[in-house]
Amino acid sequence: MSTAEFESVDVLESEITTPAAAATTELEARNVSVWFGQRKVLEGVNMSFPKNSVTALIGPSGCGKSTFIRTLNRLHELLPGAALAGEILYEGRDIYSRDVDPVHIRLAIGMVFQKPNPFPSMTIRGNVLSGLKLSGMKRSNHDDIVEETLTAAGLWTEVKDRLDRAGGELSGGQQQRLVIARALAVQPHVLLMDEPCSALDPASTLKIEETIRQLSKEVTIIIVTHNMQQAVRVADNTAFFLAAENEPGRVIEQGATTEIFGNPQDERTLDYVNGRFG
Amino acid sequence: MTTQTLDPTALPNLAEQRPQRPWRKRTPRFKLAVVLAVIIPAVVTWFLWQTSTIPTPVLLVAIYLPMQLIASTLASIVTRGRRGIADSIVIVSAIGATVFSLVILLSLIGALIVRGWKALSPSFLLQNNIYISPSTPLEYGGIGHAVLGTALIVFLASLVAVPIGIATAIYITEVRGRAVPYVRFFVQSMSGVPSVVAGLFILTTLIVTGALTQSALAGGLAYAILMLPTVARTAEEVLRLVPDELRTGALALGSTRARTVFRVVLPAARTGIVTAIILGIARIIGETAPLLLAAGNSDQTILNPTGSPVASLPTYIFNNVALPYPDAVTRAWGAALALMIFVAILFTLARVLSRGRLGR
Ligand SMILES: Nc1ncnc2c1ncn2[C@@H]1O[C@H](COP(=O)(O)OP(=O)(O)OP(=O)(O)O)[C@@H](O)[C@H]1O
Ligand SMILES: [Mg+2]
C-alpha cells in the first residue's frame, strides 16, 4: 500500500520538474516484475533513463538490483526459472517483443559484471578486442581501440608493455578494468555496471568514476553500487531499492541524486543513505 | 531532474501481472519460415523417393541434406538477417550429425532386439546353462550364471580400479607431487594396452605361476587393468574443472588438504566422478578376450570369486554366436540384448543416485 503512495508522490514531483524528459529517454522500464520460479523477487519497477545520463541503483544486498539490470539487456532470461512481466523500452521499442533479436540488444546495451570475467584463453589485447570478434562488428585501427579503451578504463599504463600476456594473469582489480575496456570496445549506447568497483582500490575507483563521467557524454550508464559517495559523485539520478522480509524488492524512491541524498521523502531512504540500516 | 516520467494511469494493474517468458514467443514469420524449411525438403525428398530410382542413402545424403541446409539458411536469413546464417549452419549440422549417430545407434539396438527378443524370457534370464547343448530348444537354459558372473567380475574390477583410479587423479590434481608427469605418462600408456594383453598378463603372472586359478577374481583383475586408466583420466579431467577458489576457500577456513579434497573438492565433482566410473565400466563390460584367458568359462552358477572358472556374458555370446545352430545364435543375441539392458539400467541408476539435492 505504502509504496503505491510514494510512487504517486514521485510521479507528481517529476511532472513538475521534468516535463520534457520523455523526449530524450533512451531506456525505460514499465512496471517490471521479475520471478525466479514461483518466487517474485522484484515488483512494479518503473524507471526511465534519459539519454547520456548516469543512474545509480542503491539498496541493501539481495533486493534485486542485479536482477533488475539483467532484465535491461536480456541476460535475465538465461537463468533457470526466470520469468518477467512488464515492458522494457529501448529507444521506444519493447526489447522483449518477439521480433527483437536479443543479440542486437546486448550489443547496444553492454554490461560489466560484479565479478571480473576476462576470457582466460585470450591475451589482454585479445580480451579487449573480443567483443568485435564475438559480435562480428567491424572497426578498423585495432591498436587505437586497444589504447583508447584501456586508457578510458585506467589500465593502459599498467599493461601497455604486456598486451600479449594472458588476461587471467592480471590482479582482480586490473581484470575488472580490463573487462570494462572490453565492454567499451564495441561502443555500446547503454552500459550496465554491476558494482564495477567492488574489487578496486580507491585510486582505480576514482579512475573508473572519471571514465564514467567522461563516457556519459556519449553513453547512458546505469550503475549498481553499495558506495554512497560513489553514487553522489557519478550519478545524475539515483533509485533506492528495498525488499521487505519475504517480499519482492521494490523501488522505494527515485529521483535526482541531490534530492535522494539531500532531501529524501521516505524515512527508509533517509535511513539507508545515512548508513542507518541495510 | 528526476527519472520519473510516467503517467501512472497508463500502467497495467500490478495485481494482474503474471510471470511470463516473452523470450520464448516466436513471430508468425519465424514459425512459418521454420515450418517451410522443414516441410519443403522433406516433401521433395519423399516425392523423389516415391518416383525415382535413386538409392535411398544417396537420396538422403546428396539431395535431402544439402536441400535442408539451404532451406534452413534461407529461413534464418528471412527471420534474422545475415547474422543468422552461421547459426543455422551450425544448428543444421548439429542436428544432422545427431540424427546420423542416432540412426546408427538405433539400427544397432534394432538389430539386437529383432534377433535377441525371441530368446528373452524370465527363465532365460534366471537359469544357467547346465545340461544345455547348442541344439537344445530355446525354452531351456539361460544366462543367469553369465549375468551373475559378469556382475561379480565387474564388481571386483571396480573394487580395485575405482579407488586406485580416483587416488591417481587426486595425486595428479590435488597432491601435485613431483612424479605427476611420470604418473600421467604411465596412465596414458596404460590406456593403450590391448585388452588381450591385460588377459595374458594375468594369465602369465598369476595363473601360470599358480597364485590364482581361472576365476572371477583373476578376470576382475584383468578388467581392472583396462578400467584403471579410463577412471583415472576422466576423474583427473573433472577434478581439474573444480575452481581453485573452492580449494583456497576451504584452506582459508583452516581445512587440511585431505579434508579439502574429501569434503569440498570431491563432492563438488561428484557427478563427474560418477561419470568416470560409468565410463570405466562401459570400457570393460563387453571385453571378451581378457575373460577367455583369465576367467575361463562355465555352465554353472558360480558365486565363489576364486577357485573355479566362471561364466560371463561376453564369453557366453562368444561361445554361442558362431555355432551352426539357430537357437544358439538366438541365445547369443538374447544375451547381448540383456547385457545392453543391464548396462542401461545400471547407468541410469548411477545418474539418478549421483544427482543429489545440492551441487550442479
Ligand atoms: N539465479 C537465481 N535463481 C533464483 N533466485 C535468484 C537468482 N539470482 C538471484 N536470486 C534472488 O533474487 C533476489 C535478488 O537478487 P540480486 O542478485 O538481484 O540482488 P542484489 O540486489 O544484486 O544484491 P547484491 O547487492 O548482494 O548484489 C535475491 O533474493 C536472490 O536470492
Ligand atoms: Mg548484485
XYZ file of C-alpha atoms and ligand atoms in Angstrom:
670
model
C 0.000 0.000 0.000
C 2.567 2.484 1.170
C 4.767 2.062 -1.893
C 1.933 2.995 -4.203
C 1.614 6.208 -2.278
C 5.269 7.024 -2.640
C 5.260 6.196 -6.304
C 2.487 8.645 -6.921
C 4.336 11.298 -4.951
C 7.305 10.718 -7.237
C 5.251 10.979 -10.350
C 3.674 14.215 -9.255
C 7.029 15.682 -8.497
C 8.512 14.598 -11.785
C 5.706 16.151 -13.738
C 6.660 19.412 -12.197
C 10.401 19.189 -12.588
C 10.965 17.443 -15.911
C 8.057 17.807 -18.258
C 10.205 17.214 -21.357
C 12.371 14.354 -20.123
C 10.402 11.777 -22.101
C 11.715 13.167 -25.347
C 15.270 12.180 -24.504
C 14.505 8.920 -22.749
C 16.738 6.168 -24.054
C 15.719 3.251 -21.873
C 12.619 2.831 -19.821
C 11.261 0.150 -17.515
C 7.494 -0.014 -17.152
C 6.018 -1.947 -14.315
C 8.733 -4.577 -14.442
C 8.232 -7.524 -12.125
C 10.602 -10.453 -12.012
C 10.259 -14.034 -10.839
C 12.619 -16.930 -10.265
C 10.378 -19.960 -10.434
C 7.354 -19.121 -8.288
C 9.273 -16.611 -6.190
C 8.707 -12.964 -7.035
C 11.931 -11.069 -6.419
C 11.086 -7.696 -7.932
C 7.768 -5.871 -8.252
C 6.480 -2.986 -10.282
C 9.675 -1.165 -11.167
C 9.079 1.986 -13.183
C 12.150 3.874 -14.194
C 13.334 5.840 -17.141
C 16.897 6.517 -18.119
C 17.431 9.764 -20.062
C 19.977 9.625 -22.842
C 23.552 10.173 -21.670
C 22.653 10.216 -18.017
C 24.168 8.253 -15.170
C 21.751 6.450 -12.895
C 22.840 4.792 -9.668
C 20.872 1.880 -8.227
C 21.358 1.542 -4.498
C 19.854 -0.686 -1.850
C 20.718 -3.469 0.543
C 22.057 -6.817 -0.608
C 19.520 -9.170 -2.162
C 16.916 -6.522 -3.019
C 17.092 -7.248 -6.748
C 19.423 -4.634 -8.226
C 21.467 -7.129 -10.229
C 18.321 -8.929 -11.263
C 16.833 -5.668 -12.496
C 19.766 -4.616 -14.643
C 19.978 -8.093 -16.127
C 16.457 -7.645 -17.432
C 17.587 -4.475 -19.205
C 19.765 -6.274 -21.750
C 18.018 -9.634 -21.885
C 20.522 -11.562 -19.816
C 17.844 -12.377 -17.245
C 16.210 -14.955 -19.500
C 19.361 -17.109 -19.447
C 18.877 -18.019 -15.788
C 16.856 -21.142 -14.955
C 13.321 -20.366 -13.816
C 13.494 -16.774 -14.970
C 10.204 -15.014 -15.729
C 9.158 -11.426 -16.120
C 6.213 -9.107 -16.584
C 6.034 -5.521 -17.735
C 7.875 -3.782 -20.521
C 11.340 -2.502 -21.168
C 11.547 0.087 -23.897
C 14.833 0.826 -25.621
C 14.571 3.790 -27.940
C 10.836 3.437 -27.632
C 10.601 -0.258 -28.572
C 9.924 -3.128 -26.208
C 13.103 -5.188 -26.130
C 11.057 -8.258 -25.222
C 8.777 -8.018 -28.217
C 9.126 -11.155 -30.238
C 10.662 -9.668 -33.359
C 13.602 -8.230 -31.448
C 16.882 -10.131 -31.721
C 18.466 -10.291 -28.238
C 21.890 -10.214 -29.897
C 21.265 -6.658 -31.108
C 20.039 -5.588 -27.699
C 23.074 -6.983 -25.893
C 25.408 -5.364 -28.392
C 23.797 -1.961 -27.867
C 23.399 -2.369 -24.105
C 26.696 -3.615 -22.740
C 27.392 -4.908 -19.276
C 30.188 -5.129 -16.740
C 29.663 -7.741 -14.072
C 30.245 -7.875 -10.351
C 32.995 -10.474 -10.748
C 35.675 -9.795 -13.369
C 35.396 -12.367 -16.152
C 38.234 -11.941 -18.653
C 38.445 -14.794 -21.150
C 41.289 -16.982 -19.847
C 42.398 -18.246 -23.257
C 42.885 -14.751 -24.678
C 45.630 -12.179 -24.272
C 44.970 -8.757 -22.789
C 44.742 -7.317 -26.259
C 42.579 -10.231 -27.398
C 40.244 -9.649 -24.480
C 39.776 -6.000 -25.367
C 39.029 -6.882 -28.974
C 36.990 -9.988 -28.182
C 33.654 -8.168 -28.432
C 34.416 -7.204 -32.004
C 35.140 -10.818 -32.913
C 32.220 -12.282 -30.999
C 29.666 -9.877 -32.397
C 31.136 -9.770 -35.886
C 31.400 -5.996 -35.586
C 33.818 -4.285 -37.949
C 36.055 -1.496 -36.663
C 39.407 -0.526 -38.087
C 42.532 0.544 -36.210
C 42.535 -2.140 -33.592
C 45.680 -0.740 -31.965
C 43.949 2.576 -31.402
C 40.877 0.881 -29.966
C 43.027 -1.088 -27.540
C 44.868 2.002 -26.344
C 41.760 4.175 -26.200
C 39.595 1.764 -24.240
C 42.358 0.656 -21.888
C 43.138 4.312 -21.181
C 39.493 5.034 -20.545
C 39.382 2.129 -18.125
C 42.512 3.418 -16.400
C 44.588 0.346 -17.192
C 46.730 1.408 -20.146
C 49.920 2.434 -18.343
C 49.963 -0.758 -16.321
C 49.636 -3.160 -19.236
C 50.939 -1.393 -22.323
C 54.151 -3.424 -22.234
C 52.483 -6.782 -21.852
C 49.460 -6.705 -24.106
C 50.269 -10.202 -25.278
C 50.144 -11.822 -21.857
C 47.085 -13.754 -20.693
C 44.237 -11.687 -19.286
C 43.980 -14.056 -16.319
C 47.473 -13.033 -15.152
C 46.238 -9.625 -14.007
C 45.176 -8.836 -10.463
C 41.467 -8.829 -9.622
C 41.168 -5.055 -9.903
C 43.140 -4.974 -13.134
C 40.924 -7.710 -14.536
C 37.876 -5.608 -13.709
C 39.305 -2.642 -15.580
C 40.172 -4.976 -18.465
C 36.568 -6.127 -18.801
C 35.402 -2.501 -18.663
C 37.717 -1.766 -21.593
C 36.340 -4.849 -23.326
C 32.784 -3.602 -22.894
C 33.709 -0.173 -24.296
C 35.349 -1.563 -27.431
C 32.008 -2.437 -29.013
C 30.773 1.129 -28.448
C 27.567 0.380 -26.570
C 24.850 3.013 -26.311
C 23.997 1.965 -22.799
C 26.425 0.497 -20.280
C 25.176 -1.509 -17.313
C 27.675 -1.784 -14.481
C 27.022 -4.124 -11.589
C 29.209 -2.989 -8.707
C 32.143 -2.451 -11.063
C 34.370 -1.019 -8.351
C 33.755 -3.532 -5.580
C 37.136 -5.134 -6.288
C 39.071 -1.943 -6.893
C 41.399 0.213 -4.815
C 40.441 3.873 -4.220
C 42.738 5.134 -6.961
C 41.360 2.812 -9.645
C 37.873 3.511 -8.371
C 38.405 7.202 -8.969
C 39.778 6.444 -12.427
C 36.690 4.415 -13.239
C 34.448 7.174 -11.939
C 36.266 9.663 -14.112
C 35.751 7.279 -17.022
C 32.054 7.059 -16.206
C 31.715 10.850 -16.217
C 33.660 11.021 -19.450
C 31.612 8.279 -21.072
C 28.328 9.790 -20.021
C 28.752 12.371 -22.744
C 28.001 9.619 -25.249
C 26.721 6.662 -23.283
C 23.814 6.133 -20.938
C 25.130 4.492 -17.788
C 23.327 2.518 -15.130
C 25.489 1.556 -12.198
C 24.754 -0.584 -9.171
C 26.789 0.464 -6.186
C 26.998 -0.029 -2.450
C 29.182 3.028 -2.173
C 27.054 6.079 -1.307
C 29.831 8.557 -2.051
C 30.271 6.963 -5.426
C 26.586 7.406 -6.237
C 26.807 11.044 -5.214
C 29.967 11.560 -7.254
C 28.901 9.964 -10.524
C 25.130 9.732 -10.754
C 22.640 12.279 -12.045
C 19.776 10.164 -10.785
C 19.509 7.587 -8.052
C 16.966 4.883 -7.353
C 16.659 3.213 -3.970
C 15.567 -0.436 -3.962
C 14.391 -2.263 -0.895
C 12.963 -5.700 -0.228
C 10.996 -6.127 2.970
C 11.249 -9.521 4.617
C 9.669 -12.226 2.448
C 8.544 -9.682 -0.077
C 9.767 -8.813 -3.535
C 12.102 -5.868 -3.974
C 10.523 -2.533 -4.860
C 11.758 0.899 -5.767
C 11.132 2.988 -2.686
C 12.249 6.279 -4.071
C 13.929 7.641 -7.138
C 14.892 10.977 -8.484
C 17.793 13.380 -8.820
C 20.770 12.206 -6.790
C 20.879 15.511 -4.920
C 17.262 15.027 -3.885
C 17.659 11.395 -2.837
C 20.682 12.159 -0.698
C 19.859 15.704 0.348
C 16.145 15.668 0.810
C 14.713 12.138 0.695
C 10.931 11.911 1.015
C 10.873 8.446 2.533
C 12.035 7.590 6.018
C 13.678 4.378 4.784
C 15.671 6.190 2.112
C 16.859 8.662 4.697
C 17.977 5.832 6.971
C 19.706 3.972 4.176
C 21.644 6.856 2.659
C 22.799 7.802 6.127
C 24.014 4.269 6.724
C 21.496 3.545 9.451
C 20.347 0.190 8.132
C 20.595 -2.305 5.283
C 15.765 16.491 -12.804
C 14.252 13.145 -11.930
C 13.897 9.831 -13.639
C 10.138 9.590 -13.261
C 8.303 10.497 -16.406
C 5.455 8.020 -16.490
C 1.773 8.572 -16.357
C 0.577 6.095 -13.709
C -2.861 5.737 -15.223
C -1.346 4.306 -18.400
C 0.235 1.445 -16.500
C -1.307 -2.026 -16.218
C -2.538 -3.155 -12.851
C 0.208 -4.777 -10.783
C -2.115 -7.326 -9.268
C -2.950 -8.653 -12.703
C 0.669 -9.293 -13.612
C 1.581 -12.897 -14.218
C 5.094 -14.295 -14.688
C 5.783 -14.551 -18.386
C 8.564 -15.724 -20.620
C 8.344 -13.371 -23.586
C 11.661 -14.642 -24.973
C 10.005 -17.934 -25.857
C 7.483 -16.286 -28.160
C 8.107 -16.538 -31.867
C 6.834 -14.319 -34.613
C 4.405 -15.884 -37.120
C 7.006 -15.146 -39.776
C 9.568 -17.160 -37.823
C 7.189 -20.063 -37.334
C 6.223 -20.063 -40.987
C 9.869 -19.981 -42.082
C 10.763 -22.885 -39.800
C 7.778 -24.967 -40.881
C 8.505 -24.355 -44.558
C 12.196 -25.076 -44.069
C 11.342 -28.421 -42.509
C 8.498 -29.411 -44.816
C 9.771 -28.475 -48.268
C 12.987 -30.544 -48.275
C 11.161 -33.476 -46.670
C 8.328 -33.398 -49.201
C 10.643 -33.054 -52.186
C 12.778 -35.922 -50.917
C 9.733 -38.078 -50.272
C 8.439 -37.328 -53.769
C 11.781 -38.306 -55.328
C 11.875 -41.423 -53.163
C 8.473 -42.449 -54.491
C 9.052 -41.646 -58.129
C 12.753 -42.018 -58.925
C 15.120 -44.944 -58.642
C 17.839 -43.070 -56.764
C 19.070 -45.322 -53.929
C 17.817 -44.140 -50.537
C 21.214 -43.360 -48.936
C 22.258 -41.287 -51.953
C 18.917 -39.512 -51.827
C 19.386 -38.682 -48.153
C 22.990 -37.575 -48.275
C 23.236 -35.957 -51.702
C 19.783 -34.425 -52.013
C 17.988 -34.137 -48.700
C 20.909 -32.888 -46.593
C 22.074 -30.076 -48.923
C 18.476 -29.064 -49.532
C 17.801 -28.918 -45.800
C 20.946 -26.837 -45.253
C 19.920 -24.366 -47.937
C 16.335 -24.191 -46.714
C 17.385 -23.550 -43.102
C 19.883 -20.927 -44.153
C 17.236 -19.155 -46.212
C 14.822 -19.375 -43.309
C 17.286 -17.767 -40.938
C 18.154 -15.036 -43.422
C 14.445 -14.272 -43.692
C 13.989 -14.193 -39.928
C 17.277 -12.913 -38.560
C 19.233 -11.373 -41.403
C 22.778 -12.336 -42.410
C 23.728 -12.810 -38.777
C 21.579 -15.950 -38.745
C 23.487 -17.815 -41.471
C 26.288 -19.153 -39.314
C 23.802 -20.073 -36.589
C 21.619 -22.023 -38.972
C 24.551 -23.919 -40.493
C 25.780 -24.888 -37.046
C 22.317 -25.931 -35.896
C 21.506 -27.954 -39.012
C 24.900 -29.682 -38.966
C 24.498 -30.456 -35.267
C 21.016 -31.863 -35.773
C 22.189 -33.755 -38.873
C 25.142 -35.301 -37.024
C 22.911 -36.194 -34.077
C 20.332 -37.826 -36.308
C 23.082 -39.686 -38.155
C 24.572 -41.140 -34.982
C 21.099 -41.862 -33.604
C 20.225 -43.769 -36.780
C 23.351 -45.891 -36.448
C 22.733 -46.454 -32.765
C 19.055 -47.235 -33.210
C 19.724 -49.663 -36.046
C 22.205 -51.437 -33.784
C 19.670 -51.616 -30.977
C 17.034 -52.609 -33.528
C 19.181 -55.479 -34.752
C 19.739 -56.624 -31.177
C 16.042 -56.521 -30.414
C 14.954 -58.207 -33.633
C 17.380 -61.069 -33.227
C 17.532 -61.378 -29.469
C 13.932 -60.723 -28.499
C 12.834 -64.298 -29.105
C 15.333 -65.590 -26.562
C 14.361 -63.195 -23.775
C 12.121 -64.703 -21.107
C 12.208 -64.833 -17.320
C 13.663 -68.336 -17.378
C 16.320 -67.255 -19.901
C 17.440 -64.514 -17.523
C 17.420 -66.744 -14.461
C 18.508 -70.251 -15.433
C 22.021 -71.431 -16.066
C 23.494 -73.496 -18.841
C 23.840 -76.940 -17.237
C 22.650 -79.848 -19.415
C 22.125 -77.470 -22.303
C 23.635 -78.327 -25.655
C 23.705 -75.952 -28.634
C 20.772 -77.798 -30.173
C 18.552 -77.638 -27.100
C 15.381 -75.624 -27.825
C 15.180 -72.038 -26.616
C 12.770 -72.781 -23.766
C 15.532 -74.458 -21.804
C 18.584 -72.970 -20.215
C 19.560 -69.364 -19.762
C 22.145 -66.755 -18.963
C 21.553 -66.334 -15.233
C 25.004 -67.738 -14.488
C 26.634 -65.404 -17.009
C 24.797 -62.348 -15.659
C 25.951 -63.154 -12.140
C 29.460 -63.890 -13.393
C 29.710 -60.575 -15.250
C 28.309 -58.705 -12.260
C 30.822 -60.386 -9.946
C 33.774 -59.737 -12.247
C 32.836 -56.103 -12.881
C 32.263 -55.584 -9.165
C 35.704 -56.989 -8.332
C 37.305 -54.931 -11.091
C 35.619 -51.755 -9.797
C 36.693 -52.578 -6.256
C 40.274 -52.440 -7.468
C 40.192 -49.860 -10.251
C 37.868 -47.183 -8.830
C 39.797 -46.395 -5.622
C 43.158 -46.605 -7.368
C 41.910 -44.579 -10.324
C 40.453 -41.811 -8.174
C 43.522 -41.840 -5.949
C 45.671 -41.419 -9.045
C 43.547 -38.481 -10.181
C 43.782 -36.931 -6.718
C 47.541 -37.374 -6.789
C 47.727 -35.600 -10.125
C 45.348 -32.711 -9.468
C 45.390 -32.249 -5.691
C 48.686 -33.555 -4.322
C 50.562 -32.325 -7.397
C 53.613 -34.293 -6.338
C 56.877 -34.434 -8.190
C 56.045 -37.654 -10.022
C 52.974 -36.205 -11.744
C 54.423 -36.153 -15.280
C 55.532 -39.788 -14.971
C 52.250 -40.917 -13.457
C 50.303 -39.212 -16.213
C 52.577 -40.769 -18.809
C 52.069 -44.266 -17.413
C 48.311 -43.857 -17.092
C 48.172 -42.635 -20.646
C 50.252 -45.577 -21.871
C 48.101 -47.984 -19.915
C 45.022 -46.780 -21.739
C 46.608 -48.063 -24.923
C 47.043 -51.628 -23.653
C 45.093 -54.054 -25.869
C 42.555 -55.956 -23.823
C 44.034 -59.349 -24.768
C 47.347 -58.253 -23.297
C 45.660 -57.498 -19.980
C 44.297 -61.057 -20.007
C 47.674 -62.506 -20.957
C 49.353 -60.519 -18.199
C 47.101 -62.015 -15.539
C 47.439 -65.439 -17.136
C 51.228 -65.435 -17.126
C 51.852 -63.650 -13.825
C 49.103 -65.066 -11.630
C 47.600 -68.161 -13.215
C 50.597 -69.899 -14.762
C 52.589 -69.248 -11.602
C 49.855 -70.912 -9.585
C 48.906 -67.920 -7.461
C 45.347 -67.995 -8.813
C 43.265 -70.238 -10.992
C 40.984 -69.024 -13.763
C 38.276 -67.325 -11.752
C 36.156 -64.232 -11.237
C 38.971 -62.650 -9.250
C 41.525 -63.246 -11.995
C 39.058 -61.929 -14.599
C 38.298 -58.931 -12.398
C 41.993 -58.127 -12.091
C 42.399 -58.281 -15.866
C 39.398 -55.996 -16.220
C 40.824 -53.653 -13.569
C 43.945 -53.136 -15.672
C 41.738 -51.911 -18.507
C 39.400 -49.913 -16.317
C 42.016 -48.071 -14.279
C 43.302 -45.636 -16.925
C 39.791 -44.648 -18.012
C 38.703 -43.922 -14.447
C 41.923 -42.105 -13.621
C 41.972 -39.919 -16.715
C 38.315 -38.987 -16.572
C 38.434 -38.289 -12.840
C 41.516 -36.155 -13.428
C 39.687 -34.076 -16.011
C 36.657 -33.477 -13.792
C 38.766 -32.618 -10.742
C 40.610 -30.118 -12.887
C 37.276 -28.379 -13.555
C 36.740 -27.673 -9.864
C 37.673 -23.998 -9.479
C 40.744 -23.253 -7.378
C 38.722 -20.723 -5.390
C 36.956 -23.630 -3.686
C 40.272 -25.145 -2.608
C 41.710 -21.895 -1.337
C 38.373 -21.101 0.279
C 38.467 -24.325 2.262
C 42.152 -23.930 3.141
C 41.463 -20.412 4.389
C 38.961 -21.902 6.824
C 41.737 -23.939 8.354
C 40.948 -27.142 6.498
C 43.684 -29.686 5.973
C 44.445 -30.676 2.423
C 42.915 -34.101 2.932
C 39.684 -32.640 4.261
C 39.632 -30.115 1.460
C 39.792 -32.970 -1.029
C 37.221 -35.202 0.631
C 34.745 -32.616 1.934
C 34.905 -29.941 -0.746
C 36.604 -30.952 -3.993
C 35.250 -34.478 -4.449
C 31.653 -33.512 -3.522
C 31.822 -30.600 -5.965
C 32.926 -33.031 -8.674
C 30.545 -35.799 -7.613
C 28.564 -36.163 -10.824
C 31.784 -36.078 -12.818
C 33.330 -38.789 -10.658
C 30.264 -40.956 -11.253
C 30.723 -40.340 -14.962
C 34.325 -41.514 -14.623
C 33.183 -44.758 -13.008
C 30.451 -45.258 -15.596
C 32.895 -44.742 -18.434
C 35.291 -47.167 -16.773
C 32.616 -49.856 -16.544
C 31.458 -49.119 -20.080
C 35.050 -49.562 -21.221
C 35.303 -53.120 -19.867
C 31.880 -54.684 -19.630
C 31.847 -56.068 -23.160
C 35.501 -57.118 -23.311
C 35.799 -60.814 -24.158
C 39.463 -61.648 -24.605
C 40.672 -60.965 -21.045
C 37.920 -63.178 -19.641
C 38.599 -66.048 -22.041
C 42.158 -66.065 -20.704
C 41.716 -65.135 -17.062
C 38.196 -66.154 -16.056
C 37.564 -69.124 -18.318
C 34.009 -70.292 -18.759
C 31.434 -72.410 -17.002
C 27.904 -73.648 -17.413
C 27.200 -73.444 -13.714
C 26.274 -70.654 -11.397
C 29.482 -69.767 -9.575
C 29.448 -67.294 -6.689
C 32.880 -68.074 -5.303
C 35.239 -65.403 -6.635
C 38.243 -67.736 -6.538
C 38.829 -71.370 -7.222
C 36.830 -72.114 -10.337
C 36.295 -70.704 -13.811
C 33.218 -68.548 -14.136
C 30.874 -67.645 -16.958
C 30.254 -64.110 -18.188
C 28.014 -62.537 -20.797
C 30.793 -61.756 -23.299
C 32.164 -65.298 -23.192
C 28.634 -66.707 -23.393
C 27.974 -64.620 -26.502
C 31.353 -65.551 -27.927
C 30.717 -69.261 -27.417
C 27.248 -69.254 -28.926
C 27.230 -66.760 -31.714
C 29.316 -68.745 -34.183
C 27.626 -72.107 -33.645
C 25.757 -73.673 -36.559
C 22.511 -73.917 -34.551
C 19.908 -71.177 -34.967
C 18.784 -71.411 -31.345
C 22.323 -70.998 -30.060
C 22.783 -67.923 -32.209
C 19.473 -66.523 -30.937
C 20.696 -67.150 -27.376
C 23.822 -65.140 -28.141
C 21.754 -62.210 -29.421
C 19.471 -62.504 -26.440
C 22.472 -62.333 -24.137
C 23.773 -59.286 -25.988
C 20.380 -57.601 -25.640
C 20.281 -58.457 -21.952
C 23.793 -57.059 -21.492
C 22.727 -53.815 -23.113
C 19.603 -53.531 -20.979
C 21.530 -54.189 -17.775
C 24.108 -51.582 -18.665
C 21.360 -49.042 -19.411
C 19.645 -49.734 -16.085
C 22.927 -49.569 -14.187
C 23.941 -46.254 -15.727
C 20.529 -44.680 -15.260
C 20.588 -45.696 -11.608
C 24.059 -44.267 -11.162
C 22.971 -40.981 -12.728
C 19.863 -40.685 -10.581
C 21.674 -41.606 -7.388
C 24.502 -39.181 -8.010
C 22.239 -36.244 -8.788
C 21.554 -35.359 -5.164
C 19.895 -32.259 -3.819
C 22.833 -29.869 -3.978
C 25.570 -29.332 -6.479
C 25.433 -28.809 -10.176
N 19.577 -17.351 -10.371
C 18.729 -17.140 -9.349
N 17.807 -18.066 -9.022
C 16.939 -17.859 -8.005
N 16.917 -16.754 -7.253
C 17.809 -15.773 -7.527
C 18.764 -15.924 -8.580
N 19.517 -14.801 -8.619
C 19.059 -14.001 -7.640
N 18.035 -14.582 -6.979
C 17.283 -13.985 -5.867
O 16.791 -12.738 -6.274
C 16.932 -11.782 -5.249
C 17.659 -10.564 -5.784
O 18.989 -10.934 -6.074
P 20.014 -9.927 -6.725
O 21.239 -10.670 -7.081
O 19.341 -9.183 -7.792
O 20.309 -8.942 -5.505
P 21.248 -7.665 -5.475
O 20.379 -6.518 -5.117
O 22.042 -7.567 -6.709
O 22.185 -7.980 -4.248
P 23.750 -7.652 -4.054
O 23.814 -6.221 -3.641
O 24.138 -8.561 -2.943
O 24.455 -7.944 -5.327
C 17.647 -12.455 -4.095
O 16.712 -12.740 -3.110
C 18.184 -13.741 -4.680
O 18.081 -14.774 -3.733
Mg 24.117 -7.810 -7.156
